[in-house]
Amino acid sequence: MALADMRSPIESGCPDGFQYMHPVMRRNFGLWKYHEHPQPGVLLHVAINGDKVWTVKCGTQRILDTFTLRKLTEIGDKFADGYIHFTLRSNIEYMTDDESKVQPLIKALGDAGFIVGGTANSVAMISHTQGWLHCDIPGTDASGVVKSMMDELIDEFTSCNMPNRVHITTSCCQINCGGQGDIAINVQHTKPPKINHDMVGNICERPTVVARCPVAAIRPAMVDGKPSLEVDEKKCICCGACFPPCPPMQINHPEHSKLAIWVGGNHSNARSKPTFQRLVAAGIPNNPPRWPEATAIVKQILKAYKEGAKDWERINDWIERIGWPKFFDVTGLPFTKYHIDNWRGARNSLNASTHIRF
Ligand code: SF4
Ligand code: SF4
């Protein structure tokens, strides 16, 4: 039964992060002198007043069950003064001001089946999107791709052998999350949506779907006397944007929904300007449960980057220096007609303005 003095729910905004911070971090906010990297997965921050705090980074599978979360937090209570936080890439970080707890913490995590790493010039945990758990557009299972790839790249997570940090991202649809990684594995639909006309009239708000198409390829139509939609397949760029507002416009297909690999995206402007990523491999089979073809290409790119880049060059800096022809040469990836952006429809029909349409 509800309590008489139930608190009112707070529906917006995030809570004050300071309450969750380790006391040493709270005390020294903005007062750090330097930091060191004693070993892969461990950072040491030293404050101006001499205070020290060690951070141990541990990879998780992102979609965490209660049992795993309990296990991770119990380890935090025992070895890290009860303070943890999660990073954007689904790593859990433990903080402690007691150096003698660092190695026992790493051992406890290893004994429980977790891996420590992902700092400095390693391949960080692949950032992956929610997929079928709570999104309405997925074309594939991002978590599965991530799991298979990280199994193969585990040594690059637990060691720091790359020229600089490598961020890998995945997306489970073709249009939203998963961009701007050093390497991004994105879904690529290759056929226009197949419309289930019997369902359109009952489920879809047709003007919304028509407005959603970035190339104006969808028109209202009457099919067998019922209101439905039709797609101009010559215009359709197979983006999948019509599927979320109108599930009867099914675009996912076990064979025709492929994966594409893009490289060189970088938000940071630390050493060079931020860059967009570029397509380097298209039409890769979306092949569960281990996605061997996509993983092999990612490994090929990482190998060439590791061998060819200078210290501190991110993947985009390295490609910028050696040039794209050389990139295809050293990675052994074929350059095909699909790499050439020759689509000229954008200027006339692409919804490229920031105006909202209804
Ligand atoms: S990539 Fe697309 S389908 Fe996946 S979570 Fe993001 S928006 Fe949803
Ligand atoms: S897949 Fe994209 S381009 Fe094709 S009809 Fe749907 S919204 Fe338009």
Tab-separated table of C-alpha atoms and ligand atoms in Angstrom:
chain	number	residue	atom	x	y	z
A	1	MET	CA	0.000	0.000	0.000
A	2	ALA	CA	1.239	3.490	-0.781
A	3	LEU	CA	2.815	5.429	2.063
A	4	ALA	CA	1.012	8.530	3.230
A	5	ASP	CA	4.130	10.627	2.811
A	6	MET	CA	5.295	9.294	-0.546
A	7	ARG	CA	7.856	11.526	-2.168
A	8	SER	CA	6.793	13.266	-5.351
A	9	PRO	CA	8.450	11.813	-8.420
A	10	ILE	CA	11.068	13.880	-10.180
A	11	GLU	CA	10.290	13.484	-13.826
A	12	SER	CA	13.021	15.451	-15.522
A	13	GLY	CA	16.692	16.263	-15.365
A	14	CYS	CA	19.496	14.160	-14.015
A	15	PRO	CA	20.369	14.010	-10.328
A	16	ASP	CA	23.258	15.970	-8.900
A	17	GLY	CA	26.320	13.889	-9.746
A	18	PHE	CA	28.333	15.154	-6.778
A	19	GLN	CA	26.427	12.978	-4.339
A	20	TYR	CA	27.757	9.859	-6.075
A	21	MET	CA	31.367	10.945	-6.344
A	22	HIS	CA	34.145	9.513	-4.241
A	23	PRO	CA	34.832	11.976	-1.364
A	24	VAL	CA	38.403	12.528	-2.593
A	25	MET	CA	37.056	13.501	-6.023
A	26	ARG	CA	34.404	15.746	-4.501
A	27	ARG	CA	36.973	17.486	-2.323
A	28	ASN	CA	39.339	18.090	-5.197
A	29	PHE	CA	36.898	19.035	-7.902
A	30	GLY	CA	38.771	21.318	-10.327
A	31	LEU	CA	41.946	20.985	-8.262
A	32	TRP	CA	43.799	18.159	-9.981
A	33	LYS	CA	47.495	18.530	-10.648
A	34	TYR	CA	48.208	15.603	-12.992
A	35	HIS	CA	47.235	12.050	-13.762
A	36	GLU	CA	49.176	8.873	-14.552
A	37	HIS	CA	48.378	5.581	-16.179
A	38	PRO	CA	50.063	2.926	-14.015
A	39	GLN	CA	48.749	-0.018	-16.059
A	40	PRO	CA	46.041	-0.749	-18.640
A	41	GLY	CA	42.662	-0.155	-17.069
A	42	VAL	CA	43.989	1.888	-14.139
A	43	LEU	CA	44.278	5.677	-13.801
A	44	LEU	CA	45.840	7.595	-10.932
A	45	HIS	CA	44.784	11.204	-10.367
A	46	VAL	CA	46.868	13.376	-8.039
A	47	ALA	CA	45.427	16.583	-6.588
A	48	ILE	CA	47.290	19.804	-5.823
A	49	ASN	CA	47.077	19.053	-2.100
A	50	GLY	CA	48.627	15.594	-2.626
A	51	ASP	CA	45.372	13.582	-2.432
A	52	LYS	CA	45.374	10.564	-4.734
A	53	VAL	CA	42.570	8.522	-6.236
A	54	TRP	CA	42.881	5.362	-8.325
A	55	THR	CA	40.259	4.478	-10.938
A	56	VAL	CA	39.886	0.934	-12.227
A	57	LYS	CA	37.947	0.545	-15.489
A	58	CYS	CA	36.122	-2.705	-16.178
A	59	GLY	CA	34.177	-3.669	-19.299
A	60	THR	CA	30.565	-4.742	-19.028
A	61	GLN	CA	28.026	-5.998	-21.518
A	62	ARG	CA	25.967	-2.782	-21.161
A	63	ILE	CA	22.602	-4.518	-20.958
A	64	LEU	CA	23.039	-5.641	-17.382
A	65	ASP	CA	20.867	-8.078	-15.464
A	66	THR	CA	20.266	-7.568	-11.751
A	67	PHE	CA	22.490	-10.484	-10.796
A	68	THR	CA	25.488	-9.033	-12.652
A	69	LEU	CA	24.846	-5.543	-11.313
A	70	ARG	CA	24.726	-6.911	-7.756
A	71	LYS	CA	27.964	-8.763	-8.320
A	72	LEU	CA	29.666	-5.638	-9.699
A	73	THR	CA	28.428	-3.416	-6.883
A	74	GLU	CA	29.353	-5.952	-4.184
A	75	ILE	CA	32.907	-5.849	-5.524
A	76	GLY	CA	32.702	-2.040	-5.352
A	77	ASP	CA	31.534	-2.136	-1.732
A	78	LYS	CA	34.369	-4.448	-0.793
A	79	PHE	CA	37.297	-2.942	-2.671
A	80	ALA	CA	36.349	0.561	-3.812
A	81	ASP	CA	34.811	2.328	-0.842
A	82	GLY	CA	31.346	1.833	-2.395
A	83	TYR	CA	31.831	4.328	-5.233
A	84	ILE	CA	31.302	3.452	-8.869
A	85	HIS	CA	30.219	5.119	-12.046
A	86	PHE	CA	29.350	4.002	-15.543
A	87	THR	CA	30.990	5.527	-18.579
A	88	LEU	CA	29.345	6.328	-21.909
A	89	ARG	CA	30.865	3.151	-23.329
A	90	SER	CA	29.255	0.901	-20.729
A	91	ASN	CA	32.356	0.445	-18.625
A	92	ILE	CA	32.056	0.465	-14.865
A	93	GLU	CA	34.715	2.496	-13.054
A	94	TYR	CA	35.690	1.911	-9.429
A	95	MET	CA	37.396	4.626	-7.407
A	96	THR	CA	39.540	4.224	-4.298
A	97	ASP	CA	42.056	6.377	-2.435
A	98	ASP	CA	43.818	3.308	-1.033
A	99	GLU	CA	46.508	1.962	-3.370
A	100	SER	CA	46.623	-1.370	-1.551
A	101	LYS	CA	43.067	-2.118	-2.740
A	102	VAL	CA	43.831	-1.724	-6.458
A	103	GLN	CA	45.370	-5.133	-7.223
A	104	PRO	CA	42.877	-7.091	-5.041
A	105	LEU	CA	40.078	-5.216	-6.868
A	106	ILE	CA	41.477	-6.205	-10.273
A	107	LYS	CA	41.826	-9.810	-9.095
A	108	ALA	CA	38.280	-9.883	-7.719
A	109	LEU	CA	36.941	-8.581	-11.039
A	110	GLY	CA	38.978	-11.158	-12.979
A	111	ASP	CA	37.810	-13.970	-10.674
A	112	ALA	CA	34.206	-12.915	-11.258
A	113	GLY	CA	34.713	-13.085	-15.052
A	114	PHE	CA	35.113	-9.382	-15.855
A	115	ILE	CA	37.922	-7.707	-17.765
A	116	VAL	CA	39.882	-4.625	-16.795
A	117	GLY	CA	41.182	-2.320	-19.533
A	118	GLY	CA	39.945	0.231	-22.021
A	119	THR	CA	42.147	3.122	-20.947
A	120	ALA	CA	44.678	5.205	-22.904
A	121	ASN	CA	45.729	3.850	-26.318
A	122	SER	CA	43.585	0.721	-26.203
A	123	VAL	CA	40.526	-0.273	-28.193
A	124	ALA	CA	37.841	1.009	-25.830
A	125	MET	CA	34.635	-0.901	-25.236
A	126	ILE	CA	32.509	-0.819	-28.381
A	127	SER	CA	29.611	1.540	-27.884
A	128	HIS	CA	26.419	-0.129	-28.906
A	129	THR	CA	22.853	0.899	-29.329
A	130	GLN	CA	19.785	-0.513	-27.620
A	131	GLY	CA	18.411	-2.554	-30.465
A	132	TRP	CA	15.299	-4.548	-29.895
A	133	LEU	CA	15.249	-3.898	-26.169
A	134	HIS	CA	13.596	-0.509	-26.378
A	135	CYS	CA	13.863	1.036	-29.820
A	136	ASP	CA	11.380	0.734	-32.664
A	137	ILE	CA	13.707	0.845	-35.696
A	138	PRO	CA	16.349	-1.906	-35.376
A	139	GLY	CA	17.452	-3.729	-38.464
A	140	THR	CA	19.802	-5.945	-36.507
A	141	ASP	CA	20.931	-6.939	-33.038
A	142	ALA	CA	23.705	-4.513	-32.087
A	143	SER	CA	24.554	-6.327	-28.848
A	144	GLY	CA	25.347	-9.526	-30.709
A	145	VAL	CA	27.738	-7.770	-33.081
A	146	VAL	CA	29.461	-6.087	-30.121
A	147	LYS	CA	29.807	-9.301	-28.149
A	148	SER	CA	31.311	-11.183	-31.101
A	149	MET	CA	33.748	-8.397	-31.927
A	150	MET	CA	34.876	-7.779	-28.388
A	151	ASP	CA	35.527	-11.501	-27.942
A	152	GLU	CA	37.976	-11.211	-30.831
A	153	LEU	CA	39.429	-7.883	-29.701
A	154	ILE	CA	39.756	-8.629	-25.997
A	155	ASP	CA	43.563	-8.389	-26.105
A	156	GLU	CA	43.326	-4.891	-27.551
A	157	PHE	CA	41.032	-3.894	-24.683
A	158	THR	CA	43.283	-5.225	-21.936
A	159	SER	CA	46.503	-3.833	-23.414
A	160	CYS	CA	47.550	-0.464	-24.791
A	161	ASN	CA	49.170	-1.282	-28.118
A	162	MET	CA	47.372	1.072	-30.490
A	163	PRO	CA	48.896	4.349	-31.740
A	164	ASN	CA	46.067	6.174	-29.971
A	165	ARG	CA	42.666	5.445	-28.568
A	166	VAL	CA	40.247	3.581	-30.846
A	167	HIS	CA	36.501	4.066	-30.444
A	168	ILE	CA	34.302	1.551	-32.215
A	169	THR	CA	30.556	2.086	-32.478
A	170	THR	CA	27.688	0.023	-33.799
A	171	SER	CA	24.192	0.856	-34.904
A	172	CYS	CA	21.203	-1.404	-35.232
A	173	CYS	CA	19.377	0.775	-37.756
A	174	GLN	CA	20.615	2.800	-40.691
A	175	ILE	CA	19.700	6.292	-39.536
A	176	ASN	CA	20.391	7.128	-35.914
A	177	CYS	CA	22.897	6.009	-33.281
A	178	GLY	CA	26.271	4.503	-33.975
A	179	GLY	CA	27.960	7.324	-35.819
A	180	GLN	CA	31.237	9.061	-35.328
A	181	GLY	CA	33.487	6.291	-34.157
A	182	ASP	CA	37.021	5.734	-35.367
A	183	ILE	CA	35.371	2.612	-36.779
A	184	ALA	CA	31.588	2.267	-37.058
A	185	ILE	CA	29.626	-0.832	-37.965
A	186	ASN	CA	26.273	0.318	-39.308
A	187	VAL	CA	23.276	-1.410	-40.812
A	188	GLN	CA	22.786	-0.932	-44.531
A	189	HIS	CA	19.419	-1.724	-46.076
A	190	THR	CA	19.640	-2.491	-49.763
A	191	LYS	CA	16.015	-2.883	-50.830
A	192	PRO	CA	13.029	-0.508	-50.533
A	193	PRO	CA	10.413	-1.338	-47.885
A	194	LYS	CA	7.813	-3.988	-48.620
A	195	ILE	CA	4.383	-2.643	-47.742
A	196	ASN	CA	1.735	-4.745	-46.022
A	197	HIS	CA	-1.224	-2.832	-47.454
A	198	ASP	CA	-3.819	-4.565	-45.255
A	199	MET	CA	-2.319	-3.002	-42.155
A	200	VAL	CA	-1.402	0.522	-43.281
A	201	GLY	CA	-4.917	1.986	-42.954
A	202	ASN	CA	-5.316	0.786	-39.357
A	203	ILE	CA	-1.833	1.470	-38.019
A	204	CYS	CA	-0.138	4.342	-39.832
A	205	GLU	CA	-0.797	8.023	-39.919
A	206	ARG	CA	-0.118	8.464	-43.602
A	207	PRO	CA	0.774	12.193	-43.727
A	208	THR	CA	3.415	11.624	-41.025
A	209	VAL	CA	4.978	8.776	-42.977
A	210	VAL	CA	4.943	10.752	-46.208
A	211	ALA	CA	6.646	13.684	-44.444
A	212	ARG	CA	9.226	11.367	-42.884
A	213	CYS	CA	10.787	10.256	-46.173
A	214	PRO	CA	13.929	12.302	-46.807
A	215	VAL	CA	13.649	11.966	-50.592
A	216	ALA	CA	9.874	12.344	-50.987
A	217	ALA	CA	9.531	8.803	-52.318
A	218	ILE	CA	6.302	7.948	-50.473
A	219	ARG	CA	2.850	8.890	-51.741
A	220	PRO	CA	-0.629	8.160	-50.380
A	221	ALA	CA	-2.394	5.607	-52.589
A	222	MET	CA	-5.576	3.540	-52.631
A	223	VAL	CA	-4.802	-0.163	-52.896
A	224	ASP	CA	-7.680	-2.621	-53.356
A	225	GLY	CA	-10.052	0.129	-52.277
A	226	LYS	CA	-8.220	0.755	-49.005
A	227	PRO	CA	-6.113	3.781	-48.061
A	228	SER	CA	-2.452	2.856	-48.210
A	229	LEU	CA	0.895	4.120	-49.446
A	230	GLU	CA	3.184	3.561	-52.390
A	231	VAL	CA	6.924	3.978	-52.765
A	232	ASP	CA	8.739	5.308	-55.799
A	233	GLU	CA	11.500	2.709	-55.734
A	234	LYS	CA	13.708	4.712	-58.095
A	235	LYS	CA	13.906	7.495	-55.542
A	236	CYS	CA	14.052	5.375	-52.360
A	237	ILE	CA	17.464	5.349	-50.723
A	238	CYS	CA	16.521	2.438	-48.414
A	239	CYS	CA	17.143	4.476	-45.277
A	240	GLY	CA	14.401	2.848	-43.187
A	241	ALA	CA	13.061	6.127	-41.796
A	242	CYS	CA	9.511	5.175	-42.790
A	243	PHE	CA	9.531	1.981	-40.742
A	244	PRO	CA	9.217	3.490	-37.200
A	245	PRO	CA	6.056	5.541	-37.878
A	246	CYS	CA	4.652	2.816	-40.144
A	247	PRO	CA	5.718	-0.732	-39.189
A	248	PRO	CA	3.805	-2.221	-42.162
A	249	MET	CA	6.550	-0.651	-44.324
A	250	GLN	CA	8.894	-3.482	-43.457
A	251	ILE	CA	12.476	-2.823	-44.519
A	252	ASN	CA	14.387	-5.366	-42.430
A	253	HIS	CA	15.344	-8.447	-44.340
A	254	PRO	CA	17.567	-11.364	-43.323
A	255	GLU	CA	19.437	-11.233	-46.618
A	256	HIS	CA	19.062	-7.715	-47.979
A	257	SER	CA	19.808	-5.863	-44.715
A	258	LYS	CA	23.587	-5.806	-44.662
A	259	LEU	CA	26.318	-4.202	-42.605
A	260	ALA	CA	28.613	-1.402	-43.705
A	261	ILE	CA	31.849	-0.250	-42.102
A	262	TRP	CA	32.778	3.412	-41.869
A	263	VAL	CA	36.005	4.873	-40.509
A	264	GLY	CA	37.587	8.102	-39.394
A	265	GLY	CA	34.777	9.774	-37.457
A	266	ASN	CA	36.024	11.938	-34.630
A	267	HIS	CA	34.210	14.425	-32.391
A	268	SER	CA	37.371	15.628	-30.743
A	269	ASN	CA	39.239	18.692	-31.935
A	270	ALA	CA	42.251	18.014	-29.727
A	271	ARG	CA	44.823	17.545	-32.492
A	272	SER	CA	42.862	18.087	-35.675
A	273	LYS	CA	39.421	19.225	-36.729
A	274	PRO	CA	36.404	16.976	-36.011
A	275	THR	CA	35.719	14.712	-38.969
A	276	PHE	CA	32.855	12.753	-40.466
A	277	GLN	CA	33.326	9.079	-41.035
A	278	ARG	CA	33.553	7.615	-44.553
A	279	LEU	CA	32.294	4.332	-45.949
A	280	VAL	CA	35.047	1.764	-46.530
A	281	ALA	CA	33.207	-1.560	-46.785
A	282	ALA	CA	29.626	-2.142	-47.911
A	283	GLY	CA	27.292	-5.087	-48.337
A	284	ILE	CA	28.856	-7.178	-45.564
A	285	PRO	CA	26.584	-10.093	-44.636
A	286	ASN	CA	24.593	-9.505	-41.451
A	287	ASN	CA	25.543	-12.916	-40.269
A	288	PRO	CA	24.598	-13.921	-36.702
A	289	PRO	CA	25.530	-15.347	-34.275
A	290	ARG	CA	29.218	-14.364	-34.698
A	291	TRP	CA	29.335	-11.920	-37.642
A	292	PRO	CA	32.726	-13.272	-38.820
A	293	GLU	CA	32.891	-11.202	-42.051
A	294	ALA	CA	32.418	-7.835	-40.301
A	295	THR	CA	34.828	-8.764	-37.512
A	296	ALA	CA	37.507	-9.805	-40.006
A	297	ILE	CA	37.320	-6.392	-41.729
A	298	VAL	CA	37.539	-4.506	-38.420
A	299	LYS	CA	40.607	-6.553	-37.501
A	300	GLN	CA	42.175	-5.850	-40.906
A	301	ILE	CA	41.714	-2.089	-40.390
A	302	LEU	CA	43.087	-2.229	-36.842
A	303	LYS	CA	46.130	-4.187	-37.967
A	304	ALA	CA	46.981	-1.690	-40.708
A	305	TYR	CA	46.426	1.240	-38.325
A	306	LYS	CA	48.603	-0.332	-35.648
A	307	GLU	CA	51.413	-0.974	-38.117
A	308	GLY	CA	51.209	2.270	-40.077
A	309	ALA	CA	50.147	5.114	-37.805
A	310	LYS	CA	52.530	7.329	-35.916
A	311	ASP	CA	52.244	7.693	-32.159
A	312	TRP	CA	49.101	9.609	-31.137
A	313	GLU	CA	47.541	9.621	-34.598
A	314	ARG	CA	43.858	8.726	-34.428
A	315	ILE	CA	42.504	6.722	-37.373
A	316	ASN	CA	41.280	9.889	-39.139
A	317	ASP	CA	44.704	11.579	-38.695
A	318	TRP	CA	46.468	8.510	-40.050
A	319	ILE	CA	44.233	8.311	-43.147
A	320	GLU	CA	44.538	12.048	-43.703
A	321	ARG	CA	48.328	11.673	-43.741
A	322	ILE	CA	48.614	8.597	-45.958
A	323	GLY	CA	45.620	9.372	-48.228
A	324	TRP	CA	42.587	7.212	-49.099
A	325	PRO	CA	44.208	5.260	-51.986
A	326	LYS	CA	46.941	4.128	-49.617
A	327	PHE	CA	44.350	3.279	-46.942
A	328	PHE	CA	42.636	0.829	-49.315
A	329	ASP	CA	46.030	-0.485	-50.298
A	330	VAL	CA	47.294	-1.220	-46.778
A	331	THR	CA	44.004	-2.588	-45.455
A	332	GLY	CA	43.500	-4.797	-48.513
A	333	LEU	CA	39.877	-3.632	-48.794
A	334	PRO	CA	38.519	-3.450	-52.340
A	335	PHE	CA	37.511	-0.019	-53.631
A	336	THR	CA	34.205	-0.471	-55.447
A	337	LYS	CA	31.571	1.622	-57.172
A	338	TYR	CA	29.660	1.717	-53.885
A	339	HIS	CA	32.285	4.007	-52.395
A	340	ILE	CA	31.523	6.766	-54.868
A	341	ASP	CA	28.812	9.141	-53.781
A	342	ASN	CA	27.269	9.968	-57.137
A	343	TRP	CA	23.727	10.540	-55.934
A	344	ARG	CA	22.530	13.833	-57.315
A	345	GLY	CA	18.974	13.821	-55.941
A	346	ALA	CA	19.860	15.603	-52.749
A	347	ARG	CA	19.856	19.115	-54.066
A	348	ASN	CA	16.277	18.908	-55.307
A	349	SER	CA	14.537	16.545	-52.962
A	350	LEU	CA	16.470	15.865	-49.748
A	351	ASN	CA	14.893	17.301	-46.618
A	352	ALA	CA	18.090	19.114	-45.771
A	353	SER	CA	16.709	22.163	-44.002
A	354	THR	CA	16.160	22.399	-40.260
A	355	HIS	CA	12.471	23.233	-40.656
A	356	ILE	CA	10.073	20.831	-39.031
A	357	ARG	CA	7.480	19.477	-41.428
A	358	PHE	CA	4.075	18.163	-40.499
B	1	SF4	S1	20.732	2.552	-33.943
B	1	SF4	FE1	18.632	2.960	-34.608
B	1	SF4	S2	17.473	1.122	-33.980
B	1	SF4	FE2	19.389	1.124	-32.862
B	1	SF4	S3	18.877	2.097	-30.907
B	1	SF4	FE3	19.697	3.691	-32.298
B	1	SF4	S4	17.863	4.577	-33.251
B	1	SF4	FE4	17.252	2.626	-32.354
B	2	SF4	S1	13.246	3.677	-46.897
B	2	SF4	FE1	13.717	5.871	-46.631
B	2	SF4	S2	13.860	6.633	-48.712
B	2	SF4	FE2	12.808	4.671	-48.858
B	2	SF4	S3	10.651	5.150	-48.753
B	2	SF4	FE3	11.284	4.744	-46.642
B	2	SF4	S4	11.812	6.761	-45.807
B	2	SF4	FE4	11.748	6.971	-48.052
